[in-house]
Amino acid sequence: MSIPLLDLKSQYAPLKNEIMKEISDVCDSQYFILGPKVEKLEKEAAEYCHSKFAVGVTSGSDALIISLMVEGIGAGDEVITTPFTFFATAGAIVRVGATPVFADIDPVTFNIDPKEIAAKVTSRTKAIIPVHLFGQAADMGPIMEIARKHGLKVIEDACQAIGAEYNGRRVGSIGDYGCFSFFPSKNLGCFGDGGLVTCNDEKKAQLLKIFRNHGQSGTYMHDYVGGNFRLDALQAAVLSIKLRHLDDWSMARQHNAAEYRKLFAEAGLTDSIVLPREADYPVRHIYNQFCIRVAGGRRDALRQYLHDQGIGCAVYYPLSLHLQNCFAKLGGKPGDFPVSEKVSGEIMALPIYPESTGEQREQVVKAIAAFLA
Ligand SMILES: *Cc1c(COP(=O)(O)O)cnc(C)c1O
């Protein structure tokens, strides 16, 4: 029996009739860009994320870019972020003309280490982009403290973490902006590309809406140069339906993570495999990924072994961003971020999607035990 890393068909099947009806409504209306479906989703998403405002955009990548644009961050400015994240986090900084400055991660949560941030602040620093990686909140308390002390904006990259919490607060509601992605494989995914920005400042929310529509503040009147970052109604309609199930899916992921922990312990593998841990600060981890660490240079061999057994697994992320070719001119070199570099050589994600079964998890753990034996 092969086991996929993610099976979106099993999520779609029970929702198909409801979703098709909504899609048909949108087609009947022939109202495809922004409009009532997008406004409805924005209201629901703001409430879900415990934020005052939410603005639907074209993708998580564009959510980051538009937040930076609204803050006027660009050439000559520095933005501090993690080297251990999906490319888009640092890509957005470069796209607006600013310079990403990396700060190493915490080995337990894989999130940016606040102690490392403090050392990177200069007179050119304008913002911090912490990423809530794999569905677990970064240590926002000390991050907000550093930001306040130096007058920096905080843009939360919550693309993997919708519904995750830090100290009882939802991610995306703590910093100045929260950026979300609805890429199909995220915990809340649409049927194409989509994204959202949350914020608590009404003026900034208004600016986000202006910037997502080419900076247009009145009909064909442009106070700013924005872009086309508009969410479409079909995606919003799908997301409104799926959002109602998100808490159930997150609970299923948490259940699956707990079951993996039990199975790995029973198999006596917890010395050779490092299981993902929850932070020391209070979190609601929503397990976008369940990433184990395999030491001793055996990760790639294990990945190949599982692949040969038909078990889906993936490496997020194999190369720290400071070592990517496109960032060579930033001058990053091996050894600059030892934790990020070590983790990227050891990490591997296992299937954790809500509909996956206990038998599948048993099979995954058995296969890993066989490989290590
Ligand atoms: C997916 C993701 C993004 C980008 O989102 P898209 O919707 O694919 O543009 C940005 N940051 C992180 C951490 C992500 O996981």
JSON list of N, CA and C in Angstrom, two decimals, residues 193-263:
[
{"chain": "A", "resi": 193, "resn": "ASP", "atom": "N", "xyz": [-3.92, 29.62, -6.96]},
{"chain": "A", "resi": 193, "resn": "ASP", "atom": "CA", "xyz": [-3.14, 30.46, -6.06]},
{"chain": "A", "resi": 193, "resn": "ASP", "atom": "C", "xyz": [-4.07, 31.44, -5.34]},
{"chain": "A", "resi": 194, "resn": "GLY", "atom": "N", "xyz": [-3.72, 31.75, -4.10]},
{"chain": "A", "resi": 194, "resn": "GLY", "atom": "CA", "xyz": [-4.48, 32.72, -3.33]},
{"chain": "A", "resi": 194, "resn": "GLY", "atom": "C", "xyz": [-3.72, 33.06, -2.07]},
{"chain": "A", "resi": 195, "resn": "GLY", "atom": "N", "xyz": [-4.04, 34.21, -1.48]},
{"chain": "A", "resi": 195, "resn": "GLY", "atom": "CA", "xyz": [-3.36, 34.61, -0.25]},
{"chain": "A", "resi": 195, "resn": "GLY", "atom": "C", "xyz": [-4.16, 35.67, 0.48]},
{"chain": "A", "resi": 196, "resn": "LEU", "atom": "N", "xyz": [-3.63, 36.10, 1.62]},
{"chain": "A", "resi": 196, "resn": "LEU", "atom": "CA", "xyz": [-4.37, 37.05, 2.46]},
{"chain": "A", "resi": 196, "resn": "LEU", "atom": "C", "xyz": [-3.38, 37.78, 3.35]},
{"chain": "A", "resi": 197, "resn": "VAL", "atom": "N", "xyz": [-3.69, 39.06, 3.63]},
{"chain": "A", "resi": 197, "resn": "VAL", "atom": "CA", "xyz": [-2.92, 39.80, 4.63]},
{"chain": "A", "resi": 197, "resn": "VAL", "atom": "C", "xyz": [-3.87, 40.22, 5.74]},
{"chain": "A", "resi": 198, "resn": "THR", "atom": "N", "xyz": [-3.49, 39.97, 6.99]},
{"chain": "A", "resi": 198, "resn": "THR", "atom": "CA", "xyz": [-4.27, 40.46, 8.13]},
{"chain": "A", "resi": 198, "resn": "THR", "atom": "C", "xyz": [-3.54, 41.65, 8.74]},
{"chain": "A", "resi": 199, "resn": "CYS", "atom": "N", "xyz": [-4.31, 42.57, 9.33]},
{"chain": "A", "resi": 199, "resn": "CYS", "atom": "CA", "xyz": [-3.69, 43.63, 10.12]},
{"chain": "A", "resi": 199, "resn": "CYS", "atom": "C", "xyz": [-4.74, 44.24, 11.04]},
{"chain": "A", "resi": 200, "resn": "ASN", "atom": "N", "xyz": [-4.30, 44.97, 12.04]},
{"chain": "A", "resi": 200, "resn": "ASN", "atom": "CA", "xyz": [-5.22, 45.54, 13.02]},
{"chain": "A", "resi": 200, "resn": "ASN", "atom": "C", "xyz": [-5.38, 47.05, 12.88]},
{"chain": "A", "resi": 201, "resn": "ASP", "atom": "N", "xyz": [-4.67, 47.64, 11.90]},
{"chain": "A", "resi": 201, "resn": "ASP", "atom": "CA", "xyz": [-4.67, 49.09, 11.72]},
{"chain": "A", "resi": 201, "resn": "ASP", "atom": "C", "xyz": [-5.54, 49.43, 10.50]},
{"chain": "A", "resi": 202, "resn": "GLU", "atom": "N", "xyz": [-6.59, 50.19, 10.74]},
{"chain": "A", "resi": 202, "resn": "GLU", "atom": "CA", "xyz": [-7.56, 50.45, 9.67]},
{"chain": "A", "resi": 202, "resn": "GLU", "atom": "C", "xyz": [-6.93, 51.18, 8.47]},
{"chain": "A", "resi": 203, "resn": "LYS", "atom": "N", "xyz": [-6.05, 52.15, 8.76]},
{"chain": "A", "resi": 203, "resn": "LYS", "atom": "CA", "xyz": [-5.43, 52.91, 7.66]},
{"chain": "A", "resi": 203, "resn": "LYS", "atom": "C", "xyz": [-4.58, 51.99, 6.79]},
{"chain": "A", "resi": 204, "resn": "LYS", "atom": "N", "xyz": [-3.85, 51.08, 7.47]},
{"chain": "A", "resi": 204, "resn": "LYS", "atom": "CA", "xyz": [-2.98, 50.15, 6.72]},
{"chain": "A", "resi": 204, "resn": "LYS", "atom": "C", "xyz": [-3.83, 49.16, 5.92]},
{"chain": "A", "resi": 205, "resn": "ALA", "atom": "N", "xyz": [-4.95, 48.75, 6.49]},
{"chain": "A", "resi": 205, "resn": "ALA", "atom": "CA", "xyz": [-5.85, 47.84, 5.76]},
{"chain": "A", "resi": 205, "resn": "ALA", "atom": "C", "xyz": [-6.35, 48.52, 4.49]},
{"chain": "A", "resi": 206, "resn": "GLN", "atom": "N", "xyz": [-6.69, 49.80, 4.61]},
{"chain": "A", "resi": 206, "resn": "GLN", "atom": "CA", "xyz": [-7.15, 50.57, 3.46]},
{"chain": "A", "resi": 206, "resn": "GLN", "atom": "C", "xyz": [-6.04, 50.65, 2.41]},
{"chain": "A", "resi": 207, "resn": "LEU", "atom": "N", "xyz": [-4.80, 50.89, 2.87]},
{"chain": "A", "resi": 207, "resn": "LEU", "atom": "CA", "xyz": [-3.68, 50.96, 1.93]},
{"chain": "A", "resi": 207, "resn": "LEU", "atom": "C", "xyz": [-3.43, 49.63, 1.24]},
{"chain": "A", "resi": 208, "resn": "LEU", "atom": "N", "xyz": [-3.59, 48.53, 2.00]},
{"chain": "A", "resi": 208, "resn": "LEU", "atom": "CA", "xyz": [-3.41, 47.21, 1.38]},
{"chain": "A", "resi": 208, "resn": "LEU", "atom": "C", "xyz": [-4.40, 47.04, 0.23]},
{"chain": "A", "resi": 209, "resn": "LYS", "atom": "N", "xyz": [-5.65, 47.50, 0.45]},
{"chain": "A", "resi": 209, "resn": "LYS", "atom": "CA", "xyz": [-6.68, 47.38, -0.61]},
{"chain": "A", "resi": 209, "resn": "LYS", "atom": "C", "xyz": [-6.34, 48.26, -1.81]},
{"chain": "A", "resi": 210, "resn": "ILE", "atom": "N", "xyz": [-5.78, 49.42, -1.54]},
{"chain": "A", "resi": 210, "resn": "ILE", "atom": "CA", "xyz": [-5.39, 50.33, -2.62]},
{"chain": "A", "resi": 210, "resn": "ILE", "atom": "C", "xyz": [-4.21, 49.73, -3.41]},
{"chain": "A", "resi": 211, "resn": "PHE", "atom": "N", "xyz": [-3.22, 49.22, -2.67]},
{"chain": "A", "resi": 211, "resn": "PHE", "atom": "CA", "xyz": [-2.03, 48.67, -3.33]},
{"chain": "A", "resi": 211, "resn": "PHE", "atom": "C", "xyz": [-2.33, 47.41, -4.14]},
{"chain": "A", "resi": 212, "resn": "ARG", "atom": "N", "xyz": [-3.34, 46.62, -3.69]},
{"chain": "A", "resi": 212, "resn": "ARG", "atom": "CA", "xyz": [-3.59, 45.37, -4.43]},
{"chain": "A", "resi": 212, "resn": "ARG", "atom": "C", "xyz": [-4.28, 45.66, -5.76]},
{"chain": "A", "resi": 213, "resn": "ASN", "atom": "N", "xyz": [-4.75, 46.90, -5.92]},
{"chain": "A", "resi": 213, "resn": "ASN", "atom": "CA", "xyz": [-5.44, 47.28, -7.15]},
{"chain": "A", "resi": 213, "resn": "ASN", "atom": "C", "xyz": [-4.70, 48.43, -7.83]},
{"chain": "A", "resi": 214, "resn": "HIS", "atom": "N", "xyz": [-3.39, 48.19, -8.08]},
{"chain": "A", "resi": 214, "resn": "HIS", "atom": "CA", "xyz": [-2.56, 49.17, -8.80]},
{"chain": "A", "resi": 214, "resn": "HIS", "atom": "C", "xyz": [-2.49, 50.54, -8.13]},
{"chain": "A", "resi": 215, "resn": "GLY", "atom": "N", "xyz": [-2.63, 50.59, -6.81]},
{"chain": "A", "resi": 215, "resn": "GLY", "atom": "CA", "xyz": [-2.52, 51.87, -6.11]},
{"chain": "A", "resi": 215, "resn": "GLY", "atom": "C", "xyz": [-3.64, 52.83, -6.45]},
{"chain": "A", "resi": 216, "resn": "GLN", "atom": "N", "xyz": [-4.75, 52.27, -6.91]},
{"chain": "A", "resi": 216, "resn": "GLN", "atom": "CA", "xyz": [-5.87, 53.12, -7.36]},
{"chain": "A", "resi": 216, "resn": "GLN", "atom": "C", "xyz": [-6.73, 53.54, -6.16]},
{"chain": "A", "resi": 217, "resn": "SER", "atom": "N", "xyz": [-6.76, 54.84, -5.89]},
{"chain": "A", "resi": 217, "resn": "SER", "atom": "CA", "xyz": [-7.53, 55.29, -4.72]},
{"chain": "A", "resi": 217, "resn": "SER", "atom": "C", "xyz": [-8.90, 55.85, -5.12]},
{"chain": "A", "resi": 218, "resn": "GLY", "atom": "N", "xyz": [-9.07, 56.28, -6.37]},
{"chain": "A", "resi": 218, "resn": "GLY", "atom": "CA", "xyz": [-10.38, 56.62, -6.91]},
{"chain": "A", "resi": 218, "resn": "GLY", "atom": "C", "xyz": [-10.39, 56.06, -8.32]},
{"chain": "A", "resi": 219, "resn": "THR", "atom": "N", "xyz": [-11.50, 56.11, -9.04]},
{"chain": "A", "resi": 219, "resn": "THR", "atom": "CA", "xyz": [-11.55, 55.50, -10.36]},
{"chain": "A", "resi": 219, "resn": "THR", "atom": "C", "xyz": [-10.47, 56.10, -11.29]},
{"chain": "A", "resi": 220, "resn": "TYR", "atom": "N", "xyz": [-9.53, 55.25, -11.67]},
{"chain": "A", "resi": 220, "resn": "TYR", "atom": "CA", "xyz": [-8.40, 55.63, -12.52]},
{"chain": "A", "resi": 220, "resn": "TYR", "atom": "C", "xyz": [-7.55, 56.76, -11.93]},
{"chain": "A", "resi": 221, "resn": "MET", "atom": "N", "xyz": [-7.60, 56.91, -10.62]},
{"chain": "A", "resi": 221, "resn": "MET", "atom": "CA", "xyz": [-6.76, 57.88, -9.92]},
{"chain": "A", "resi": 221, "resn": "MET", "atom": "C", "xyz": [-5.76, 57.10, -9.06]},
{"chain": "A", "resi": 222, "resn": "HIS", "atom": "N", "xyz": [-4.47, 57.34, -9.30]},
{"chain": "A", "resi": 222, "resn": "HIS", "atom": "CA", "xyz": [-3.45, 56.52, -8.65]},
{"chain": "A", "resi": 222, "resn": "HIS", "atom": "C", "xyz": [-2.54, 57.37, -7.77]},
{"chain": "A", "resi": 223, "resn": "ASP", "atom": "N", "xyz": [-2.64, 57.16, -6.46]},
{"chain": "A", "resi": 223, "resn": "ASP", "atom": "CA", "xyz": [-1.75, 57.87, -5.53]},
{"chain": "A", "resi": 223, "resn": "ASP", "atom": "C", "xyz": [-0.45, 57.09, -5.32]},
{"chain": "A", "resi": 224, "resn": "TYR", "atom": "N", "xyz": [-0.46, 55.83, -5.67]},
{"chain": "A", "resi": 224, "resn": "TYR", "atom": "CA", "xyz": [0.70, 54.97, -5.46]},
{"chain": "A", "resi": 224, "resn": "TYR", "atom": "C", "xyz": [0.85, 54.06, -6.67]},
{"chain": "A", "resi": 225, "resn": "VAL", "atom": "N", "xyz": [2.06, 53.47, -6.79]},
{"chain": "A", "resi": 225, "resn": "VAL", "atom": "CA", "xyz": [2.23, 52.40, -7.77]},
{"chain": "A", "resi": 225, "resn": "VAL", "atom": "C", "xyz": [2.10, 51.08, -7.01]},
{"chain": "A", "resi": 226, "resn": "GLY", "atom": "N", "xyz": [0.98, 50.42, -7.18]},
{"chain": "A", "resi": 226, "resn": "GLY", "atom": "CA", "xyz": [0.79, 49.11, -6.54]},
{"chain": "A", "resi": 226, "resn": "GLY", "atom": "C", "xyz": [0.98, 48.02, -7.55]},
{"chain": "A", "resi": 227, "resn": "GLY", "atom": "N", "xyz": [0.05, 47.09, -7.59]},
{"chain": "A", "resi": 227, "resn": "GLY", "atom": "CA", "xyz": [0.14, 46.01, -8.57]},
{"chain": "A", "resi": 227, "resn": "GLY", "atom": "C", "xyz": [-1.20, 45.33, -8.67]},
{"chain": "A", "resi": 228, "resn": "ASN", "atom": "N", "xyz": [-1.27, 44.29, -9.50]},
{"chain": "A", "resi": 228, "resn": "ASN", "atom": "CA", "xyz": [-2.48, 43.47, -9.51]},
{"chain": "A", "resi": 228, "resn": "ASN", "atom": "C", "xyz": [-2.28, 42.33, -8.53]},
{"chain": "A", "resi": 229, "resn": "PHE", "atom": "N", "xyz": [-2.79, 42.52, -7.33]},
{"chain": "A", "resi": 229, "resn": "PHE", "atom": "CA", "xyz": [-2.67, 41.50, -6.28]},
{"chain": "A", "resi": 229, "resn": "PHE", "atom": "C", "xyz": [-4.07, 41.07, -5.82]},
{"chain": "A", "resi": 230, "resn": "ARG", "atom": "N", "xyz": [-5.04, 41.05, -6.76]},
{"chain": "A", "resi": 230, "resn": "ARG", "atom": "CA", "xyz": [-6.43, 40.81, -6.37]},
{"chain": "A", "resi": 230, "resn": "ARG", "atom": "C", "xyz": [-6.77, 39.32, -6.27]},
{"chain": "A", "resi": 231, "resn": "LEU", "atom": "N", "xyz": [-7.45, 38.97, -5.19]},
{"chain": "A", "resi": 231, "resn": "LEU", "atom": "CA", "xyz": [-7.95, 37.59, -5.04]},
{"chain": "A", "resi": 231, "resn": "LEU", "atom": "C", "xyz": [-9.20, 37.46, -5.90]},
{"chain": "A", "resi": 232, "resn": "ASP", "atom": "N", "xyz": [-9.42, 36.26, -6.45]},
{"chain": "A", "resi": 232, "resn": "ASP", "atom": "CA", "xyz": [-10.62, 36.10, -7.27]},
{"chain": "A", "resi": 232, "resn": "ASP", "atom": "C", "xyz": [-11.73, 35.37, -6.51]},
{"chain": "A", "resi": 233, "resn": "ALA", "atom": "N", "xyz": [-12.95, 35.60, -7.00]},
{"chain": "A", "resi": 233, "resn": "ALA", "atom": "CA", "xyz": [-14.15, 35.15, -6.30]},
{"chain": "A", "resi": 233, "resn": "ALA", "atom": "C", "xyz": [-14.26, 33.62, -6.22]},
{"chain": "A", "resi": 234, "resn": "LEU", "atom": "N", "xyz": [-13.81, 32.92, -7.26]},
{"chain": "A", "resi": 234, "resn": "LEU", "atom": "CA", "xyz": [-13.88, 31.45, -7.23]},
{"chain": "A", "resi": 234, "resn": "LEU", "atom": "C", "xyz": [-13.04, 30.91, -6.08]},
{"chain": "A", "resi": 235, "resn": "GLN", "atom": "N", "xyz": [-11.86, 31.45, -5.91]},
{"chain": "A", "resi": 235, "resn": "GLN", "atom": "CA", "xyz": [-10.99, 30.98, -4.81]},
{"chain": "A", "resi": 235, "resn": "GLN", "atom": "C", "xyz": [-11.61, 31.32, -3.46]},
{"chain": "A", "resi": 236, "resn": "ALA", "atom": "N", "xyz": [-12.16, 32.53, -3.35]},
{"chain": "A", "resi": 236, "resn": "ALA", "atom": "CA", "xyz": [-12.77, 32.94, -2.08]},
{"chain": "A", "resi": 236, "resn": "ALA", "atom": "C", "xyz": [-13.94, 32.04, -1.74]},
{"chain": "A", "resi": 237, "resn": "ALA", "atom": "N", "xyz": [-14.74, 31.68, -2.74]},
{"chain": "A", "resi": 237, "resn": "ALA", "atom": "CA", "xyz": [-15.90, 30.83, -2.50]},
{"chain": "A", "resi": 237, "resn": "ALA", "atom": "C", "xyz": [-15.47, 29.46, -1.97]},
{"chain": "A", "resi": 238, "resn": "VAL", "atom": "N", "xyz": [-14.45, 28.90, -2.59]},
{"chain": "A", "resi": 238, "resn": "VAL", "atom": "CA", "xyz": [-13.94, 27.59, -2.13]},
{"chain": "A", "resi": 238, "resn": "VAL", "atom": "C", "xyz": [-13.40, 27.71, -0.70]},
{"chain": "A", "resi": 239, "resn": "LEU", "atom": "N", "xyz": [-12.68, 28.79, -0.44]},
{"chain": "A", "resi": 239, "resn": "LEU", "atom": "CA", "xyz": [-12.05, 28.96, 0.87]},
{"chain": "A", "resi": 239, "resn": "LEU", "atom": "C", "xyz": [-13.09, 29.15, 1.98]},
{"chain": "A", "resi": 240, "resn": "SER", "atom": "N", "xyz": [-14.18, 29.85, 1.69]},
{"chain": "A", "resi": 240, "resn": "SER", "atom": "CA", "xyz": [-15.22, 30.05, 2.71]},
{"chain": "A", "resi": 240, "resn": "SER", "atom": "C", "xyz": [-15.77, 28.71, 3.18]},
{"chain": "A", "resi": 241, "resn": "ILE", "atom": "N", "xyz": [-15.95, 27.79, 2.25]},
{"chain": "A", "resi": 241, "resn": "ILE", "atom": "CA", "xyz": [-16.46, 26.46, 2.63]},
{"chain": "A", "resi": 241, "resn": "ILE", "atom": "C", "xyz": [-15.41, 25.70, 3.42]},
{"chain": "A", "resi": 242, "resn": "LYS", "atom": "N", "xyz": [-14.18, 25.70, 2.93]},
{"chain": "A", "resi": 242, "resn": "LYS", "atom": "CA", "xyz": [-13.14, 24.91, 3.59]},
{"chain": "A", "resi": 242, "resn": "LYS", "atom": "C", "xyz": [-12.79, 25.45, 4.98]},
{"chain": "A", "resi": 243, "resn": "LEU", "atom": "N", "xyz": [-12.89, 26.78, 5.15]},
{"chain": "A", "resi": 243, "resn": "LEU", "atom": "CA", "xyz": [-12.51, 27.38, 6.44]},
{"chain": "A", "resi": 243, "resn": "LEU", "atom": "C", "xyz": [-13.31, 26.78, 7.60]},
{"chain": "A", "resi": 244, "resn": "ARG", "atom": "N", "xyz": [-14.56, 26.41, 7.31]},
{"chain": "A", "resi": 244, "resn": "ARG", "atom": "CA", "xyz": [-15.41, 25.83, 8.37]},
{"chain": "A", "resi": 244, "resn": "ARG", "atom": "C", "xyz": [-14.86, 24.50, 8.88]},
{"chain": "A", "resi": 245, "resn": "HIS", "atom": "N", "xyz": [-14.02, 23.86, 8.10]},
{"chain": "A", "resi": 245, "resn": "HIS", "atom": "CA", "xyz": [-13.49, 22.54, 8.49]},
{"chain": "A", "resi": 245, "resn": "HIS", "atom": "C", "xyz": [-12.06, 22.62, 9.02]},
{"chain": "A", "resi": 246, "resn": "LEU", "atom": "N", "xyz": [-11.50, 23.82, 8.99]},
{"chain": "A", "resi": 246, "resn": "LEU", "atom": "CA", "xyz": [-10.07, 23.94, 9.29]},
{"chain": "A", "resi": 246, "resn": "LEU", "atom": "C", "xyz": [-9.72, 23.47, 10.70]},
{"chain": "A", "resi": 247, "resn": "ASP", "atom": "N", "xyz": [-10.54, 23.81, 11.68]},
{"chain": "A", "resi": 247, "resn": "ASP", "atom": "CA", "xyz": [-10.21, 23.39, 13.05]},
{"chain": "A", "resi": 247, "resn": "ASP", "atom": "C", "xyz": [-10.26, 21.87, 13.20]},
{"chain": "A", "resi": 248, "resn": "ASP", "atom": "N", "xyz": [-11.21, 21.23, 12.53]},
{"chain": "A", "resi": 248, "resn": "ASP", "atom": "CA", "xyz": [-11.25, 19.75, 12.56]},
{"chain": "A", "resi": 248, "resn": "ASP", "atom": "C", "xyz": [-9.98, 19.18, 11.94]},
{"chain": "A", "resi": 249, "resn": "TRP", "atom": "N", "xyz": [-9.57, 19.77, 10.81]},
{"chain": "A", "resi": 249, "resn": "TRP", "atom": "CA", "xyz": [-8.35, 19.27, 10.14]},
{"chain": "A", "resi": 249, "resn": "TRP", "atom": "C", "xyz": [-7.12, 19.49, 11.04]},
{"chain": "A", "resi": 250, "resn": "SER", "atom": "N", "xyz": [-7.07, 20.65, 11.69]},
{"chain": "A", "resi": 250, "resn": "SER", "atom": "CA", "xyz": [-5.91, 20.92, 12.56]},
{"chain": "A", "resi": 250, "resn": "SER", "atom": "C", "xyz": [-5.87, 19.93, 13.72]},
{"chain": "A", "resi": 251, "resn": "MET", "atom": "N", "xyz": [-7.06, 19.63, 14.27]},
{"chain": "A", "resi": 251, "resn": "MET", "atom": "CA", "xyz": [-7.10, 18.66, 15.38]},
{"chain": "A", "resi": 251, "resn": "MET", "atom": "C", "xyz": [-6.68, 17.27, 14.91]},
{"chain": "A", "resi": 252, "resn": "ALA", "atom": "N", "xyz": [-7.09, 16.91, 13.69]},
{"chain": "A", "resi": 252, "resn": "ALA", "atom": "CA", "xyz": [-6.68, 15.61, 13.15]},
{"chain": "A", "resi": 252, "resn": "ALA", "atom": "C", "xyz": [-5.16, 15.56, 12.98]},
{"chain": "A", "resi": 253, "resn": "ARG", "atom": "N", "xyz": [-4.56, 16.65, 12.52]},
{"chain": "A", "resi": 253, "resn": "ARG", "atom": "CA", "xyz": [-3.10, 16.70, 12.37]},
{"chain": "A", "resi": 253, "resn": "ARG", "atom": "C", "xyz": [-2.41, 16.55, 13.72]},
{"chain": "A", "resi": 254, "resn": "GLN", "atom": "N", "xyz": [-2.97, 17.23, 14.75]},
{"chain": "A", "resi": 254, "resn": "GLN", "atom": "CA", "xyz": [-2.38, 17.11, 16.10]},
{"chain": "A", "resi": 254, "resn": "GLN", "atom": "C", "xyz": [-2.49, 15.67, 16.61]},
{"chain": "A", "resi": 255, "resn": "HIS", "atom": "N", "xyz": [-3.64, 15.06, 16.35]},
{"chain": "A", "resi": 255, "resn": "HIS", "atom": "CA", "xyz": [-3.84, 13.66, 16.74]},
{"chain": "A", "resi": 255, "resn": "HIS", "atom": "C", "xyz": [-2.80, 12.77, 16.04]},
{"chain": "A", "resi": 256, "resn": "ASN", "atom": "N", "xyz": [-2.61, 13.00, 14.75]},
{"chain": "A", "resi": 256, "resn": "ASN", "atom": "CA", "xyz": [-1.66, 12.19, 13.99]},
{"chain": "A", "resi": 256, "resn": "ASN", "atom": "C", "xyz": [-0.23, 12.37, 14.50]},
{"chain": "A", "resi": 257, "resn": "ALA", "atom": "N", "xyz": [0.10, 13.59, 14.89]},
{"chain": "A", "resi": 257, "resn": "ALA", "atom": "CA", "xyz": [1.45, 13.85, 15.43]},
{"chain": "A", "resi": 257, "resn": "ALA", "atom": "C", "xyz": [1.64, 13.09, 16.73]},
{"chain": "A", "resi": 258, "resn": "ALA", "atom": "N", "xyz": [0.62, 13.11, 17.59]},
{"chain": "A", "resi": 258, "resn": "ALA", "atom": "CA", "xyz": [0.71, 12.41, 18.88]},
{"chain": "A", "resi": 258, "resn": "ALA", "atom": "C", "xyz": [0.86, 10.91, 18.63]},
{"chain": "A", "resi": 259, "resn": "GLU", "atom": "N", "xyz": [0.16, 10.40, 17.63]},
{"chain": "A", "resi": 259, "resn": "GLU", "atom": "CA", "xyz": [0.24, 8.97, 17.34]},
{"chain": "A", "resi": 259, "resn": "GLU", "atom": "C", "xyz": [1.63, 8.59, 16.82]},
{"chain": "A", "resi": 260, "resn": "TYR", "atom": "N", "xyz": [2.21, 9.45, 15.97]},
{"chain": "A", "resi": 260, "resn": "TYR", "atom": "CA", "xyz": [3.59, 9.20, 15.51]},
{"chain": "A", "resi": 260, "resn": "TYR", "atom": "C", "xyz": [4.53, 9.12, 16.72]},
{"chain": "A", "resi": 261, "resn": "ARG", "atom": "N", "xyz": [4.38, 10.05, 17.65]},
{"chain": "A", "resi": 261, "resn": "ARG", "atom": "CA", "xyz": [5.27, 10.09, 18.81]},
{"chain": "A", "resi": 261, "resn": "ARG", "atom": "C", "xyz": [5.20, 8.77, 19.57]},
{"chain": "A", "resi": 262, "resn": "LYS", "atom": "N", "xyz": [3.97, 8.27, 19.74]},
{"chain": "A", "resi": 262, "resn": "LYS", "atom": "CA", "xyz": [3.76, 7.02, 20.47]},
{"chain": "A", "resi": 262, "resn": "LYS", "atom": "C", "xyz": [4.41, 5.87, 19.70]},
{"chain": "A", "resi": 263, "resn": "LEU", "atom": "N", "xyz": [4.17, 5.82, 18.39]},
{"chain": "A", "resi": 263, "resn": "LEU", "atom": "CA", "xyz": [4.69, 4.72, 17.58]},
{"chain": "A", "resi": 263, "resn": "LEU", "atom": "C", "xyz": [6.22, 4.73, 17.54]}
]
